[in-house]
Coordinates of C-alpha atoms in Angstrom, one line a residue:
X1 CA 25.2 43.1 51.3
X2 CA 22.4 43.3 48.8
X3 CA 21.2 39.8 49.8
X4 CA 21.6 40.5 53.5
X5 CA 19.5 43.7 53.4
X6 CA 16.8 42.4 51.0
X7 CA 13.4 41.9 52.5
X8 CA 14.2 43.9 55.6
X9 CA 15.8 40.8 57.3
X10 CA 12.9 38.4 56.7
X11 CA 15.4 35.6 55.8
X12 CA 16.9 35.9 59.3
X13 CA 13.6 35.1 61.0
X14 CA 13.6 31.3 60.9
X15 CA 10.4 29.4 61.4
X16 CA 10.4 26.2 63.4
X17 CA 10.1 24.0 60.4
X18 CA 13.2 25.5 58.7
X19 CA 16.7 24.3 59.4
X20 CA 19.7 26.6 59.3
X21 CA 21.4 24.4 56.7
X22 CA 18.4 24.9 54.4
X23 CA 18.9 28.7 54.1
X24 CA 22.7 28.8 54.0
X25 CA 24.9 28.7 50.9
X26 CA 28.6 28.0 50.6
X27 CA 30.7 30.8 49.3
X28 CA 34.1 30.9 47.6
X29 CA 35.0 34.3 49.1
X30 CA 33.4 37.1 51.1
X31 CA 33.7 40.9 51.1
X32 CA 32.7 41.3 54.8
X33 CA 32.0 38.9 57.5
X34 CA 28.7 39.5 59.2
X35 CA 28.4 37.8 62.5
X36 CA 24.8 36.9 63.4
X37 CA 22.6 35.3 66.0
X38 CA 19.4 33.6 64.8
X39 CA 17.4 34.7 67.8
X40 CA 17.7 38.5 67.4
X41 CA 15.5 40.7 65.3
X42 CA 16.2 40.6 61.5
X43 CA 14.9 44.1 61.1
X44 CA 17.3 45.5 63.7
X45 CA 20.2 43.6 62.0
X46 CA 19.3 45.3 58.7
X47 CA 19.1 48.7 60.3
X48 CA 22.6 48.2 61.9
X49 CA 24.1 47.0 58.6
X50 CA 22.6 50.0 56.8
X51 CA 24.0 52.4 59.4
X52 CA 27.5 50.9 59.3
X53 CA 27.8 50.6 55.5
X54 CA 25.8 53.6 54.4
X55 CA 26.6 56.2 57.1
X56 CA 29.3 58.1 55.1
X57 CA 27.2 58.4 51.9
X58 CA 24.1 59.4 53.8
X59 CA 26.0 62.0 55.8
X60 CA 27.5 63.6 52.7
X61 CA 24.2 63.5 50.8
X62 CA 22.4 65.1 53.8
X63 CA 25.0 67.8 54.1
X64 CA 25.0 68.7 50.4
X65 CA 21.2 68.6 50.1
X66 CA 20.8 70.8 53.2
X67 CA 23.3 73.3 51.8
X68 CA 21.5 73.3 48.4
X69 CA 18.1 73.8 49.8
X70 CA 19.4 76.5 52.2
X71 CA 20.9 78.4 49.3
X72 CA 17.7 78.0 47.2
X73 CA 15.7 79.5 50.1
X74 CA 18.1 82.4 50.6
X75 CA 17.9 83.4 47.0
X76 CA 14.1 82.9 47.1
X77 CA 14.0 80.2 44.4
X78 CA 12.2 78.0 47.0
X79 CA 9.6 79.6 49.2
X80 CA 10.8 80.4 52.8
X81 CA 8.1 78.5 54.7
X82 CA 7.8 75.4 56.9
X83 CA 7.2 73.0 54.1
X84 CA 10.7 73.6 52.6
X85 CA 12.5 73.3 55.9
X86 CA 12.0 69.6 55.9
X87 CA 13.7 69.2 52.5
X88 CA 17.1 69.5 54.2
X89 CA 16.5 66.6 56.5

């Protein structure tokens, strides 16, 4: 997945002078099969992959950081103003 998400999907945007065979590499095994279509946006493919494979970690981190910043604001360790509201998001 690291290779797939590197460069924000630039390697999926083929130019006319590049053949598919020139950018593919045989593999002995794979962790996940990513179906693709060469005509769709590489950037949108990367966003979709990040949402699918990163959603649980991102949700947990957001929840915990929101709780932490909320507690810090309640106990006035962080100032209670608009600039600290965005920290939880």
